[in-house]
XYZ file of C-alpha atoms in Angstrom:
245
model
C 19.948 -26.798 -38.176
C 22.293 -24.296 -39.822
C 24.709 -22.117 -37.898
C 22.578 -18.981 -38.146
C 19.540 -20.767 -36.760
C 21.587 -22.265 -33.931
C 22.994 -18.852 -33.015
C 19.514 -17.326 -33.093
C 18.168 -20.087 -30.845
C 20.989 -19.586 -28.355
C 20.349 -15.855 -28.325
C 16.658 -16.439 -27.661
C 17.506 -18.752 -24.774
C 19.901 -16.187 -23.281
C 17.275 -13.454 -23.594
C 14.722 -15.705 -21.897
C 17.187 -16.441 -19.089
C 17.837 -12.719 -18.635
C 14.111 -12.022 -18.384
C 13.661 -14.791 -15.823
C 16.585 -13.332 -13.885
C 14.862 -9.942 -13.988
C 11.707 -11.512 -12.540
C 13.738 -13.355 -9.883
C 15.369 -10.069 -8.846
C 12.061 -9.325 -7.155
C 12.874 -11.840 -4.428
C 16.182 -10.057 -3.764
C 14.230 -6.815 -3.414
C 11.936 -8.674 -1.024
C 14.925 -9.689 1.091
C 16.059 -6.064 1.273
C 12.545 -5.061 2.273
C 12.574 -7.722 4.998
C 15.839 -6.324 6.391
C 14.278 -2.850 6.425
C 11.207 -4.211 8.237
C 13.463 -5.836 10.816
C 14.965 -2.399 11.420
C 11.447 -0.854 11.488
C 12.540 1.386 8.620
C 9.159 1.507 6.921
C 10.154 4.155 4.401
C 12.878 1.895 3.010
C 10.591 -1.139 3.346
C 7.956 0.314 1.037
C 10.588 1.732 -1.296
C 11.962 -1.785 -1.906
C 8.439 -3.148 -2.328
C 7.695 -0.317 -4.756
C 10.658 -1.278 -6.914
C 9.511 -4.911 -6.768
C 6.046 -3.774 -7.851
C 7.572 -2.012 -10.855
C 9.536 -5.134 -11.793
C 6.380 -7.222 -11.546
C 4.501 -4.730 -13.688
C 6.914 -4.791 -16.602
C 8.357 -8.313 -16.632
C 5.183 -9.911 -17.991
C 4.868 -7.733 -21.110
C 8.602 -8.162 -21.757
C 8.328 -11.950 -21.402
C 5.401 -12.075 -23.829
C 7.209 -9.806 -26.268
C 10.202 -12.171 -26.424
C 8.171 -15.420 -26.258
C 9.994 -16.585 -23.146
C 7.678 -19.534 -22.518
C 8.361 -20.920 -25.994
C 12.105 -20.223 -26.004
C 12.800 -21.604 -22.525
C 10.019 -24.039 -21.574
C 12.080 -25.708 -18.827
C 11.585 -22.736 -16.491
C 8.051 -21.726 -15.534
C 7.787 -17.967 -15.526
C 4.334 -18.242 -13.943
C 5.644 -20.299 -11.023
C 8.576 -17.934 -10.530
C 6.227 -14.956 -10.617
C 3.939 -16.553 -8.024
C 6.856 -17.122 -5.632
C 7.963 -13.494 -5.864
C 4.431 -12.111 -5.761
C 3.393 -14.052 -2.677
C 6.379 -12.753 -0.737
C 6.122 -9.128 -1.905
C 2.347 -8.742 -2.183
C 1.309 -10.848 0.800
C 3.858 -12.161 3.276
C 5.933 -9.030 3.840
C 2.928 -6.663 4.014
C 1.330 -9.043 6.536
C 4.549 -8.953 8.552
C 4.502 -5.157 8.415
C 0.916 -5.100 9.635
C 1.819 -7.450 12.476
C 4.812 -5.394 13.620
C 3.855 -1.839 12.596
C 2.272 -0.874 15.903
C -1.272 -0.457 14.611
C -3.094 -2.373 17.320
C -2.559 -4.951 20.050
C -0.288 -7.870 19.258
C -3.021 -10.550 19.293
C -5.230 -8.610 16.867
C -2.305 -7.705 14.600
C -1.096 -11.306 14.458
C -4.615 -12.569 13.796
C -5.062 -10.128 10.894
C -1.658 -11.068 9.478
C -2.673 -14.716 9.703
C -5.907 -14.005 7.836
C -3.938 -12.266 5.083
C -1.361 -15.011 4.507
C -3.939 -17.819 4.790
C -6.573 -16.420 2.421
C -3.944 -15.261 -0.049
C -2.331 -18.703 -0.182
C -5.679 -20.153 -1.206
C -6.166 -17.380 -3.743
C -2.802 -17.979 -5.385
C -3.755 -21.633 -5.848
C -7.126 -20.804 -7.440
C -7.134 -21.701 -11.148
C -10.057 -19.299 -11.698
C -7.979 -16.276 -10.717
C -8.399 -14.556 -14.092
C -11.663 -13.685 -15.835
C -12.179 -13.718 -19.599
C -11.449 -9.992 -19.871
C -8.169 -10.478 -17.935
C -9.588 -8.913 -14.782
C -8.901 -10.664 -11.487
C -11.654 -12.754 -9.975
C -11.826 -11.629 -6.370
C -9.481 -9.331 -4.465
C -6.068 -10.117 -5.996
C -4.119 -10.072 -2.706
C -2.440 -6.706 -3.337
C -1.861 -6.282 0.377
C 1.267 -4.232 -0.266
C -0.955 -1.364 -1.442
C -3.470 -1.824 1.368
C -0.882 -1.892 4.148
C 0.901 1.055 2.526
C -2.305 3.079 2.968
C -2.551 1.887 6.570
C 0.907 3.323 7.235
C 0.033 6.610 5.542
C -3.305 7.192 7.275
C -2.823 5.228 10.527
C -6.564 4.518 10.860
C -8.103 3.233 14.102
C -8.139 -0.467 14.880
C -11.778 -0.825 13.880
C -11.056 0.420 10.354
C -8.021 -1.823 9.931
C -9.943 -4.884 11.127
C -12.954 -4.036 8.942
C -10.961 -3.390 5.776
C -8.797 -6.483 6.240
C -11.746 -8.796 6.838
C -13.757 -7.276 3.978
C -10.921 -7.771 1.503
C -10.282 -11.288 2.828
C -13.920 -12.155 2.073
C -13.756 -10.460 -1.335
C -10.818 -12.724 -2.164
C -13.294 -15.584 -2.641
C -16.197 -13.730 -4.273
C -16.699 -13.381 -8.068
C -16.098 -9.639 -7.954
C -13.839 -8.208 -10.654
C -10.644 -6.295 -9.845
C -8.736 -4.580 -12.598
C -5.378 -5.540 -14.063
C -4.227 -2.051 -15.141
C -2.322 -3.287 -18.191
C -4.274 -6.293 -19.447
C -7.892 -5.161 -19.066
C -8.675 -3.298 -22.300
C -11.867 -1.520 -21.245
C -11.098 2.056 -20.132
C -7.408 1.127 -20.260
C -6.080 4.625 -21.149
C -7.814 6.104 -18.106
C -6.782 3.224 -15.858
C -3.152 3.429 -16.973
C -3.165 7.191 -16.401
C -4.549 6.716 -12.897
C -1.924 4.028 -12.257
C 0.871 6.397 -13.266
C -0.562 9.108 -11.019
C -0.739 6.576 -8.176
C 2.945 5.732 -8.597
C 3.883 9.427 -8.602
C 1.834 10.067 -5.464
C 3.315 6.981 -3.786
C 6.801 8.248 -4.637
C 6.043 11.631 -3.087
C 4.648 9.871 -0.034
C 7.832 7.856 0.367
C 9.956 10.978 -0.072
C 7.912 12.572 2.711
C 8.608 9.624 5.046
C 5.033 8.308 4.747
C 3.639 11.629 6.018
C 2.781 13.556 2.830
C 0.729 16.757 2.584
C -3.000 16.162 2.918
C -3.669 16.769 -0.779
C -1.185 14.049 -1.711
C -2.519 11.601 0.860
C -6.152 12.011 -0.168
C -5.261 11.898 -3.858
C -3.401 8.658 -3.175
C -6.514 7.281 -1.510
C -8.742 8.442 -4.383
C -6.580 6.805 -7.050
C -6.400 3.632 -4.938
C -10.190 3.518 -4.696
C -10.470 3.939 -8.470
C -8.112 1.034 -9.102
C -9.900 -1.071 -6.498
C -13.396 -0.462 -7.880
C -13.197 0.235 -11.614
C -13.462 -3.402 -12.713
C -16.399 -4.012 -10.371
C -18.131 -0.960 -11.845
C -17.567 -2.355 -15.335
C -18.869 -5.721 -14.155
C -21.983 -4.073 -12.732
C -22.593 -2.163 -15.960
C -22.358 -5.425 -17.920
C -24.817 -7.155 -15.594
C -27.223 -4.204 -15.873
C -26.955 -4.250 -19.677
C -27.669 -7.996 -19.827
C -30.633 -7.618 -17.468
C -32.012 -4.747 -19.554
C -31.834 -6.874 -22.667
C -33.335 -9.861 -20.853
C -30.272 -12.073 -21.329
């Protein structure tokens, strides 16, 4: 190997390490969110989780762009991502639900237990992704769900119903969109995702008590992101049935 090739290889390894470090920064953000939850500072809690969500959204495309898996095969980016995601998407939101004062302690703890248990099984499911890169089943994005609980403060019956419904959907072959990787309707989905982030930012700036138009727009964009892949899936099933396939 000549000197130029050796230098290029070293540079690629350093870039890969930097990208892995960027992914791992999500767990530091999770720690800061946990400290905020301990202080019952829910505005700061969701702000840290929001930053972690941004990191998770961009680290994958960056890693693929720089061929991290090929340049540094000794570190599993997928495993690292799963560690960070479980803490930020599942464990901390479940903790927030358990301690956020939504309902009685036994019910809150039971719901938190349902979330962490079903999500652990989901993260171990090798069928998590469909052929079109959509998620198979509810992809354990409890950070977004619990965020809406804090914004709207629904009654206990709604919280129990939504939590149990999503826990069941975790194991059903219902499609949920990946905003970046699902190509169908991607421009619209990405636009809605950007709007969701803007609305979430306004909500945080308003201490989780935004104007009604912001709150309901946040709910509307959340419902789009939660249902768009299932709508596409239904349209595909209808088309196949119409053609007798």
